[in-house]
Tab-separated table of C-alpha atoms in Angstrom:
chain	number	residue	atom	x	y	z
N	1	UNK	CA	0.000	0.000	0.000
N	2	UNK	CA	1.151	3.357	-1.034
N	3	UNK	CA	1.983	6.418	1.253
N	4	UNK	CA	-1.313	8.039	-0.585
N	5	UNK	CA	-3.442	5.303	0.290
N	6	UNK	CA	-2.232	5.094	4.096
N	7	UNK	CA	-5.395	5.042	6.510
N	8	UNK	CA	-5.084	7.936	9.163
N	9	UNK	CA	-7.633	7.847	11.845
N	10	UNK	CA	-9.888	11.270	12.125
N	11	UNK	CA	-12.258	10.261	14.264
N	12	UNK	CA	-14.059	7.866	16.583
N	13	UNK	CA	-17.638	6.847	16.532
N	14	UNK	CA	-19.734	7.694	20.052
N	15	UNK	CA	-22.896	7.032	19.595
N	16	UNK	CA	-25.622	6.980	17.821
N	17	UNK	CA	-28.173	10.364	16.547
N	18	UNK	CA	-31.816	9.638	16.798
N	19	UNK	CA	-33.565	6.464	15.194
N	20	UNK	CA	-32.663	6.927	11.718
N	21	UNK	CA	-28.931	5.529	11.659
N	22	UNK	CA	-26.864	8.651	12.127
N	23	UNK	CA	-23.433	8.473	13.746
N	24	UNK	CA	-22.309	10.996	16.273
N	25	UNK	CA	-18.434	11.214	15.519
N	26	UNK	CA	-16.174	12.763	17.718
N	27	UNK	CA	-13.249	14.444	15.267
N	28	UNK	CA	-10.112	14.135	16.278
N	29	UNK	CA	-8.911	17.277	13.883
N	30	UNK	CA	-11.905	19.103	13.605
N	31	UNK	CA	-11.681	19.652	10.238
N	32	UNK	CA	-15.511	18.728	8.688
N	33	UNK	CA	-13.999	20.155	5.368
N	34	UNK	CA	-11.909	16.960	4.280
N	35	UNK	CA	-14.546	14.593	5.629
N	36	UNK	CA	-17.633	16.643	3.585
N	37	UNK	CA	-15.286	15.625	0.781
N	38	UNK	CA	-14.867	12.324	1.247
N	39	UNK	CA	-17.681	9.923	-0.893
N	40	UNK	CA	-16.497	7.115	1.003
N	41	UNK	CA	-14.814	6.396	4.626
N	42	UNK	CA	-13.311	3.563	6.161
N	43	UNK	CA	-14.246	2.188	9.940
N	44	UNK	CA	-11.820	0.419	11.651
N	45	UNK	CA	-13.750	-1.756	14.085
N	46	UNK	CA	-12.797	-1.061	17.923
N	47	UNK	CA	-11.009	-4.128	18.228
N	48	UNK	CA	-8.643	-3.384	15.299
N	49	UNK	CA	-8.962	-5.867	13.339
N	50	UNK	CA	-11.551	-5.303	10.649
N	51	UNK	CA	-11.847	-2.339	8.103
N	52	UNK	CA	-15.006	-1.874	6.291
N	53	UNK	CA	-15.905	0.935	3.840
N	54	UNK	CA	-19.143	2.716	3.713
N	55	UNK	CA	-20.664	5.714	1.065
N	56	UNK	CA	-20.916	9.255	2.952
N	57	UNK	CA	-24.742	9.935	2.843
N	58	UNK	CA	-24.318	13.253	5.331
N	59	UNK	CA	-22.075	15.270	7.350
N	60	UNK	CA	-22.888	18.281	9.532
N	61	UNK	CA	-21.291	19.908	12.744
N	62	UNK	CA	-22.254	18.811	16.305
N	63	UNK	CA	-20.889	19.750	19.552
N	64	UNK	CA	-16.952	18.405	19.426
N	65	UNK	CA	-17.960	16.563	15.921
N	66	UNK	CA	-20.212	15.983	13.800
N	67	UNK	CA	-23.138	13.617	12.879
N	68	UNK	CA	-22.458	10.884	9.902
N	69	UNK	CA	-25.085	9.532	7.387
N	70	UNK	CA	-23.926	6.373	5.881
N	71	UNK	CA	-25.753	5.229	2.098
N	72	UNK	CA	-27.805	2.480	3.006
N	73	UNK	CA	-28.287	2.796	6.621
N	74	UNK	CA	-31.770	4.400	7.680
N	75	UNK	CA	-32.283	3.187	11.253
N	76	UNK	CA	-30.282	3.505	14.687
N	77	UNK	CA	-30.396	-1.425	14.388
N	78	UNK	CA	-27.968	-1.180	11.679
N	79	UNK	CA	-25.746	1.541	13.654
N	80	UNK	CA	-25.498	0.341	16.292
N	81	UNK	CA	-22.726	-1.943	16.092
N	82	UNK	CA	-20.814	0.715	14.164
N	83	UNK	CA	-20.291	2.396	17.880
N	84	UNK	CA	-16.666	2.509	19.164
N	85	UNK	CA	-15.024	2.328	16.177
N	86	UNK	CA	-12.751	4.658	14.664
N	87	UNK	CA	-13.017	6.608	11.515
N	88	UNK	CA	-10.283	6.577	8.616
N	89	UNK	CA	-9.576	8.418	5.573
N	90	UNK	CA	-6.934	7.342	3.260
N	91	UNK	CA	-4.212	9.917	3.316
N	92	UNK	CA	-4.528	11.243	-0.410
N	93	UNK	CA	-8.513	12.093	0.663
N	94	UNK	CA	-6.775	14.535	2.859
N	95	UNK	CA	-5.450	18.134	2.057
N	96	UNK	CA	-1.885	18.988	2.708
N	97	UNK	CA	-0.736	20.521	5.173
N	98	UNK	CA	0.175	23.878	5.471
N	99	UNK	CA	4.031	24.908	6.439
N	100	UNK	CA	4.168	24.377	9.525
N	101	UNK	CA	1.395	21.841	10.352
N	102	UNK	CA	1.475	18.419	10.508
N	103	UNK	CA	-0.558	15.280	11.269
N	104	UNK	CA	-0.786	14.106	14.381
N	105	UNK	CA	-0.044	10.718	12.939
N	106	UNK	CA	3.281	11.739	10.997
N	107	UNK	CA	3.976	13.296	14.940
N	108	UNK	CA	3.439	10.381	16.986
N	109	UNK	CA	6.927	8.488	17.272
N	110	UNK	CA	9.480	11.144	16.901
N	111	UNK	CA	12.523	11.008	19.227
N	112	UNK	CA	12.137	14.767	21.121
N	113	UNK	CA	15.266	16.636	22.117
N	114	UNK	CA	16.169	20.168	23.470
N	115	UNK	CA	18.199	22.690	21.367
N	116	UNK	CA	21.074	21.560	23.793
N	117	UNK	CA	21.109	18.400	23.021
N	118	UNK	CA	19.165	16.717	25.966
N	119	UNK	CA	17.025	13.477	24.654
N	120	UNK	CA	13.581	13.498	26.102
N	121	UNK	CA	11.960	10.991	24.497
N	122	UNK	CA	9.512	9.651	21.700
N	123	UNK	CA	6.282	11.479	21.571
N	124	UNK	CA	4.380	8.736	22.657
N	125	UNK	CA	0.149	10.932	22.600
N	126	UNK	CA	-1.349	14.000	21.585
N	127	UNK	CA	-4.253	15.974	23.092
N	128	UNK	CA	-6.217	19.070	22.735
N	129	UNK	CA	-6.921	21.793	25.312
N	130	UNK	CA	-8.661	23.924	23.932
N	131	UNK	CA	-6.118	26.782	23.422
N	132	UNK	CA	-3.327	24.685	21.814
N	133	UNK	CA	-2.207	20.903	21.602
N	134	UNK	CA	-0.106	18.849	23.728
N	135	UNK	CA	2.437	16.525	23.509
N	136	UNK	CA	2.811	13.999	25.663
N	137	UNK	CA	6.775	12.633	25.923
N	138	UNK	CA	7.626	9.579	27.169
N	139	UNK	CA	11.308	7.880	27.828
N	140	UNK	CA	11.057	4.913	30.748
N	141	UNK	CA	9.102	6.078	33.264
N	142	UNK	CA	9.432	9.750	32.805
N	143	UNK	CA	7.019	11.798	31.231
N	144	UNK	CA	7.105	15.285	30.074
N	145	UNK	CA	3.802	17.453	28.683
N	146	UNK	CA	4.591	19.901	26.077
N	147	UNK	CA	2.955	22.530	24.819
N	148	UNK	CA	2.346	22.942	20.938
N	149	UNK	CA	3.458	26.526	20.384
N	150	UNK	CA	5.805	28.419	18.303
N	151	UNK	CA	7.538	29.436	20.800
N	152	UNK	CA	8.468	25.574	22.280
N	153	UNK	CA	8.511	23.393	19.259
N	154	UNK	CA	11.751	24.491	17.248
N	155	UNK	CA	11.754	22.250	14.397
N	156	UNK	CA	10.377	18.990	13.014
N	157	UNK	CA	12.035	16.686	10.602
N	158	UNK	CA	9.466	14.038	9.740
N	159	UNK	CA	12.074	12.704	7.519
N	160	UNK	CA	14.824	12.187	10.762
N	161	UNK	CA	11.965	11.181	13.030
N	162	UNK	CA	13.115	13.984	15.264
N	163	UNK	CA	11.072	16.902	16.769
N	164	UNK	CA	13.284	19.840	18.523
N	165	UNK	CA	11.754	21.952	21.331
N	166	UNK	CA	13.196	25.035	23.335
N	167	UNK	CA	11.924	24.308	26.570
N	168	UNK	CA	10.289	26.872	28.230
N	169	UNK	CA	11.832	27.719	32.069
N	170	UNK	CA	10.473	25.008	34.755
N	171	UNK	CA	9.312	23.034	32.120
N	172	UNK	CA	11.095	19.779	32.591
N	173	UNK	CA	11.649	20.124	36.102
N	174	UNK	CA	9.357	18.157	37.443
């Protein structure tokens, strides 16, 4: 399978939306633009191990996501067991990113180090709060938390598999 056909995860589904078979999706980007685009999604079951493709009926916003119509699914039976599992686009459905910005999937295992040199670890999660992202590094049974800003993250090379930060003061002390 080819970089442009790689699966990356946007969402999860958490529930179901009234009787008719809508999905409430949580979005893990929050950007409804490159799912309203997509004609067809994949949902990786919560277990992992199946993928199954469906046609994109309906999107629109809703609280942190948005509600999903799938073709061919008109009552809340048939999704149902849809619930829990997690919501893929192949990566060539996707826009690029802009300068700058990157997905959190091409994020997720690079080896962190300070400008000085100082190994911190891989960057083992990501989460959002609200104001920016965080990244959550990990090396044995340390763990730092930090902050996706300008100001911290000094460079990424996907292509090295390393992520730079200036750490801001007190930041790893703990």
């Amino acid at each position: 399978m080819g970089k442009t056909d790689e699966l990356i995860t946007v969402g999860k589904i958490t529930g179901t939306h009234g009787i008719k078979g809508q999905l409430k999706v949580y979005s893990y980007s929050g950007n409804l633009e490159s799912l309203g685009a997509a004609r067809v999604i994949t949902l990786k079951s919560p277990d992992g191990a199946t993928l199954r493709e469906f046609g994109v009926k309906s999107i629109k916003p809703h609280s942190a996501g948005f509600i999903l119509g799938l073709k061919d699914f008109d009552s809340i039976d048939q999704a149902l067991p849809l619930v829990g599992s997690e919501l893929c686009l192949r990566r060539s459905q996707l826009p690029e990113p802009e300068d700058d910005e990157y997905y959190w999937c091409d994020l997720l295992g690079l080896r962190v180090v300070t400008v000085d040199g100082v190994e911190l670890g891989t960057l083992a999660d990501i989460f959002e709060t609200g104001s920016n992202d965080v990244y959550v590094v990990r090396k044995d049974k340390q763990e730092y938390l930090i902050p996706a800003v300008a100001s911290v993250i000094s460079s990424v090379d996907l292509a090295g598999g390393t992520m730079v930060i200036t750490p801001l003061d007190g930041l790893l002390d703990l």
